[in-house]
Amino acid sequence: MHEVYRPNPKKWVCGCPSFVTSRFLVCKHLVLSVKCIPETSRFFQQVRRNRTTPFWKHPDLVPLDEEDDLESGEGGEREPMDSRNEDFELDENDKNERDAPLALPSVGSAFGDLAKQLRDFADALEYQKAFGDRRFLSQVERSFTGARKLMDKCTSKERRLNGRGTAPRTWEMGGAMFYQHRPSAQNL
């Protein structure tokens, strides 16, 4: 398939520069040299990363050349994933983790938590004014640079969209692209 780099999906190694520099030890040559993972697979919950070859191990990582052997009848029919787990047993913690529902915070609660955190820190900054410590102010300003840029972009977008100014271009706002502006008081 890719003779130059010679990807080996059984050992999960490839000679391409992308593989060598990838922190996940993945490259397009390896991905293209294995059979597609079925949609019903729990691949991402069960795949194991090793320190030695094969670097990635999972029953659904089937090389394409092995698929040809299966079709020709040499390898027999491919078994369902659950029946091929002799080498691939989950320990008790993994089983409990697998069966537990994924508890992700809702976007609304994440925004609420962040807003509360920002209000609490704003109150703490108000308190710090009395001490007038320039060293702390300097550290806060350095740490807050990225957030301040995002706030400026969002408020600038909001002013432009609520005012009579021109609408910003798609890429003009950078990080504020997904920011939904609040309606102005006159539009309420």
mmCIF file of C-alpha atoms in Angstrom:
data_model
loop_
_atom_site.group_PDB
_atom_site.id
_atom_site.type_symbol
_atom_site.label_atom_id
_atom_site.label_comp_id
_atom_site.label_asym_id
_atom_site.label_seq_id
_atom_site.Cartn_x
_atom_site.Cartn_y
_atom_site.Cartn_z
ATOM 1 C CA MET A 1 0.000 0.000 0.000
ATOM 2 C CA HIS A 2 2.551 2.637 1.124
ATOM 3 C CA GLU A 3 5.871 1.079 0.139
ATOM 4 C CA VAL A 4 7.910 4.165 1.010
ATOM 5 C CA TYR A 5 7.089 4.133 4.747
ATOM 6 C CA ARG A 6 6.139 0.456 5.086
ATOM 7 C CA PRO A 7 3.373 0.764 7.690
ATOM 8 C CA ASN A 8 2.906 -2.385 9.748
ATOM 9 C CA PRO A 9 -0.568 -2.417 11.327
ATOM 10 C CA LYS A 10 0.107 -5.698 13.180
ATOM 11 C CA LYS A 11 2.993 -4.088 15.099
ATOM 12 C CA TRP A 12 1.430 -0.620 14.765
ATOM 13 C CA VAL A 13 4.577 1.062 13.453
ATOM 14 C CA CYS A 14 5.287 3.216 10.400
ATOM 15 C CA GLY A 15 8.415 4.820 8.981
ATOM 16 C CA CYS A 16 6.778 8.146 8.138
ATOM 17 C CA PRO A 17 7.811 11.367 9.915
ATOM 18 C CA SER A 18 4.260 11.934 11.176
ATOM 19 C CA PHE A 19 4.243 8.656 13.092
ATOM 20 C CA VAL A 20 7.583 9.347 14.751
ATOM 21 C CA THR A 21 6.504 12.809 15.939
ATOM 22 C CA SER A 22 2.901 11.897 16.872
ATOM 23 C CA ARG A 23 2.327 11.815 20.620
ATOM 24 C CA PHE A 24 -0.435 9.241 20.004
ATOM 25 C CA LEU A 25 1.675 7.071 17.666
ATOM 26 C CA VAL A 26 -0.851 7.298 14.845
ATOM 27 C CA CYS A 27 -0.464 8.302 11.210
ATOM 28 C CA LYS A 28 -2.680 8.237 8.144
ATOM 29 C CA HIS A 29 -0.775 5.274 6.678
ATOM 30 C CA LEU A 30 -1.641 3.079 9.668
ATOM 31 C CA VAL A 31 -5.236 4.264 9.825
ATOM 32 C CA LEU A 32 -5.667 3.509 6.126
ATOM 33 C CA SER A 33 -4.082 0.071 6.502
ATOM 34 C CA VAL A 34 -6.709 -1.295 8.913
ATOM 35 C CA LYS A 35 -10.343 -2.190 8.390
ATOM 36 C CA CYS A 36 -12.906 0.459 9.383
ATOM 37 C CA ILE A 37 -14.017 0.205 12.996
ATOM 38 C CA PRO A 38 -17.724 -0.758 13.201
ATOM 39 C CA GLU A 39 -20.030 1.976 14.505
ATOM 40 C CA THR A 40 -21.274 -0.350 17.237
ATOM 41 C CA SER A 41 -17.741 -0.939 18.550
ATOM 42 C CA ARG A 42 -16.673 0.347 21.953
ATOM 43 C CA PHE A 43 -13.241 0.929 20.448
ATOM 44 C CA PHE A 44 -12.387 4.177 22.233
ATOM 45 C CA GLN A 45 -13.440 2.793 25.615
ATOM 46 C CA GLN A 46 -11.490 -0.441 25.191
ATOM 47 C CA VAL A 47 -8.393 0.245 23.090
ATOM 48 C CA ARG A 48 -5.095 -0.262 24.940
ATOM 49 C CA ARG A 49 -1.884 1.666 24.373
ATOM 50 C CA ASN A 50 1.326 -0.258 24.999
ATOM 51 C CA ARG A 51 4.904 0.906 25.552
ATOM 52 C CA THR A 52 6.184 -1.720 23.107
ATOM 53 C CA THR A 53 4.868 -3.001 19.795
ATOM 54 C CA PRO A 54 2.071 -3.273 19.019
ATOM 55 C CA PHE A 55 1.627 0.235 20.426
ATOM 56 C CA TRP A 56 -2.173 0.061 20.042
ATOM 57 C CA LYS A 57 -4.113 -3.140 20.668
ATOM 58 C CA HIS A 58 -7.779 -3.854 20.131
ATOM 59 C CA PRO A 59 -9.680 -6.748 18.522
ATOM 60 C CA ASP A 60 -11.180 -4.394 15.899
ATOM 61 C CA LEU A 61 -7.778 -3.237 14.634
ATOM 62 C CA VAL A 62 -7.778 -5.717 11.763
ATOM 63 C CA PRO A 63 -5.177 -5.147 9.000
ATOM 64 C CA LEU A 64 -6.610 -4.935 5.488
ATOM 65 C CA ASP A 65 -4.390 -7.780 4.263
ATOM 66 C CA GLU A 66 -5.843 -9.970 7.039
ATOM 67 C CA GLU A 67 -9.317 -9.039 5.780
ATOM 68 C CA ASP A 68 -8.328 -10.490 2.385
ATOM 69 C CA ASP A 69 -7.382 -13.755 4.124
ATOM 70 C CA LEU A 70 -10.796 -13.814 5.821
ATOM 71 C CA GLU A 71 -12.606 -13.309 2.531
ATOM 72 C CA SER A 72 -10.653 -16.057 0.822
ATOM 73 C CA GLY A 73 -11.693 -18.478 3.557
ATOM 74 C CA GLU A 74 -8.220 -18.999 5.013
ATOM 75 C CA GLY A 75 -8.936 -17.183 8.260
ATOM 76 C CA GLY A 76 -12.524 -18.190 8.746
ATOM 77 C CA GLU A 77 -15.315 -15.779 9.525
ATOM 78 C CA ARG A 78 -14.607 -12.787 11.707
ATOM 79 C CA GLU A 79 -16.009 -13.357 15.182
ATOM 80 C CA PRO A 80 -18.025 -10.771 17.061
ATOM 81 C CA MET A 81 -15.895 -8.577 19.281
ATOM 82 C CA ASP A 82 -17.143 -9.941 22.608
ATOM 83 C CA SER A 83 -16.093 -13.495 21.782
ATOM 84 C CA ARG A 84 -12.519 -12.466 20.881
ATOM 85 C CA ASN A 85 -11.508 -11.000 24.217
ATOM 86 C CA GLU A 86 -9.266 -13.774 25.610
ATOM 87 C CA ASP A 87 -6.189 -11.495 25.559
ATOM 88 C CA PHE A 88 -8.248 -8.443 26.149
ATOM 89 C CA GLU A 89 -9.913 -8.735 29.516
ATOM 90 C CA LEU A 90 -11.118 -5.635 31.323
ATOM 91 C CA ASP A 91 -10.286 -5.352 35.011
ATOM 92 C CA GLU A 92 -13.034 -4.553 37.540
ATOM 93 C CA ASN A 93 -12.421 -0.775 37.438
ATOM 94 C CA ASP A 94 -12.749 -0.735 33.643
ATOM 95 C CA LYS A 95 -15.951 -2.781 33.786
ATOM 96 C CA ASN A 96 -17.511 -0.423 36.347
ATOM 97 C CA GLU A 97 -16.353 2.611 34.372
ATOM 98 C CA ARG A 98 -17.699 1.136 31.136
ATOM 99 C CA ASP A 99 -21.148 0.467 32.583
ATOM 100 C CA ALA A 100 -21.462 3.823 34.368
ATOM 101 C CA PRO A 101 -23.200 6.565 32.425
ATOM 102 C CA LEU A 102 -20.895 9.287 31.176
ATOM 103 C CA ALA A 103 -21.398 12.254 33.510
ATOM 104 C CA LEU A 104 -20.579 15.376 31.528
ATOM 105 C CA PRO A 105 -21.685 18.777 32.751
ATOM 106 C CA SER A 106 -24.214 20.496 30.553
ATOM 107 C CA VAL A 107 -23.040 23.487 28.568
ATOM 108 C CA GLY A 108 -25.423 25.705 30.537
ATOM 109 C CA SER A 109 -24.048 24.615 33.912
ATOM 110 C CA ALA A 110 -20.458 24.956 32.633
ATOM 111 C CA PHE A 111 -21.185 28.552 31.550
ATOM 112 C CA GLY A 112 -22.863 29.201 34.909
ATOM 113 C CA ASP A 113 -19.884 27.818 36.851
ATOM 114 C CA LEU A 114 -17.469 29.905 34.796
ATOM 115 C CA ALA A 115 -19.547 33.072 35.269
ATOM 116 C CA LYS A 116 -19.673 32.475 39.046
ATOM 117 C CA GLN A 117 -15.918 31.916 39.143
ATOM 118 C CA LEU A 118 -15.308 35.141 37.204
ATOM 119 C CA ARG A 119 -17.628 37.121 39.517
ATOM 120 C CA ASP A 120 -15.880 35.704 42.611
ATOM 121 C CA PHE A 121 -12.468 36.600 41.178
ATOM 122 C CA ALA A 122 -13.688 40.087 40.208
ATOM 123 C CA ASP A 123 -14.723 40.586 43.864
ATOM 124 C CA ALA A 124 -11.284 39.384 44.994
ATOM 125 C CA LEU A 125 -9.627 41.865 42.612
ATOM 126 C CA GLU A 126 -11.754 44.684 44.055
ATOM 127 C CA TYR A 127 -10.464 43.723 47.503
ATOM 128 C CA GLN A 128 -6.856 43.719 46.226
ATOM 129 C CA LYS A 129 -7.158 47.366 45.131
ATOM 130 C CA ALA A 130 -6.772 48.483 48.752
ATOM 131 C CA PHE A 131 -3.282 46.924 48.930
ATOM 132 C CA GLY A 132 -1.994 48.457 45.684
ATOM 133 C CA ASP A 133 0.497 45.638 45.028
ATOM 134 C CA ARG A 134 1.889 46.185 41.514
ATOM 135 C CA ARG A 135 3.564 42.740 41.477
ATOM 136 C CA PHE A 136 0.229 40.979 41.874
ATOM 137 C CA LEU A 137 -1.391 43.310 39.331
ATOM 138 C CA SER A 138 1.387 42.513 36.857
ATOM 139 C CA GLN A 139 0.910 38.763 37.347
ATOM 140 C CA VAL A 140 -2.862 39.007 36.932
ATOM 141 C CA GLU A 141 -2.474 41.068 33.738
ATOM 142 C CA ARG A 142 0.028 38.571 32.265
ATOM 143 C CA SER A 143 -2.196 35.595 33.135
ATOM 144 C CA PHE A 144 -5.350 37.306 31.906
ATOM 145 C CA THR A 145 -4.043 38.420 28.479
ATOM 146 C CA GLY A 146 -5.808 35.702 26.441
ATOM 147 C CA ALA A 147 -9.113 36.100 28.259
ATOM 148 C CA ARG A 148 -8.927 39.880 27.899
ATOM 149 C CA LYS A 149 -8.397 39.536 24.119
ATOM 150 C CA LEU A 150 -11.421 37.243 23.857
ATOM 151 C CA MET A 151 -13.552 39.638 25.940
ATOM 152 C CA ASP A 152 -12.492 42.560 23.734
ATOM 153 C CA LYS A 153 -13.374 40.624 20.571
ATOM 154 C CA CYS A 154 -16.783 39.594 21.954
ATOM 155 C CA THR A 155 -17.728 43.063 23.188
ATOM 156 C CA SER A 156 -16.493 44.629 19.939
ATOM 157 C CA LYS A 157 -18.634 42.194 17.947
ATOM 158 C CA GLU A 158 -21.612 42.948 20.163
ATOM 159 C CA ARG A 159 -21.213 46.714 19.755
ATOM 160 C CA ARG A 160 -20.929 46.376 15.993
ATOM 161 C CA LEU A 161 -23.936 44.084 15.657
ATOM 162 C CA ASN A 162 -26.125 46.126 18.014
ATOM 163 C CA GLY A 163 -25.065 49.478 16.602
ATOM 164 C CA ARG A 164 -25.320 50.830 13.131
ATOM 165 C CA GLY A 165 -21.820 49.687 12.198
ATOM 166 C CA THR A 166 -21.055 47.135 9.549
ATOM 167 C CA ALA A 167 -21.340 43.474 10.387
ATOM 168 C CA PRO A 168 -17.984 41.795 10.968
ATOM 169 C CA ARG A 169 -16.584 39.462 8.361
ATOM 170 C CA THR A 170 -16.513 35.762 9.119
ATOM 171 C CA TRP A 171 -12.842 35.544 10.128
ATOM 172 C CA GLU A 172 -12.542 39.063 11.510
ATOM 173 C CA MET A 173 -13.536 38.162 15.059
ATOM 174 C CA GLY A 174 -11.333 35.097 15.514
ATOM 175 C CA GLY A 175 -12.276 33.568 18.878
ATOM 176 C CA ALA A 176 -15.583 35.458 18.971
ATOM 177 C CA MET A 177 -16.917 33.627 15.917
ATOM 178 C CA PHE A 178 -19.304 31.512 18.021
ATOM 179 C CA TYR A 179 -20.228 34.280 20.454
ATOM 180 C CA GLN A 180 -23.968 35.029 20.360
ATOM 181 C CA HIS A 181 -24.390 38.730 21.043
ATOM 182 C CA ARG A 182 -26.948 40.078 23.488
ATOM 183 C CA PRO A 183 -29.666 42.281 21.960
ATOM 184 C CA SER A 184 -29.277 45.989 22.631
ATOM 185 C CA ALA A 185 -31.697 47.707 25.026
ATOM 186 C CA GLN A 186 -33.503 49.352 22.095
ATOM 187 C CA ASN A 187 -34.096 45.933 20.452
ATOM 188 C CA LEU A 188 -35.751 44.404 23.532
#
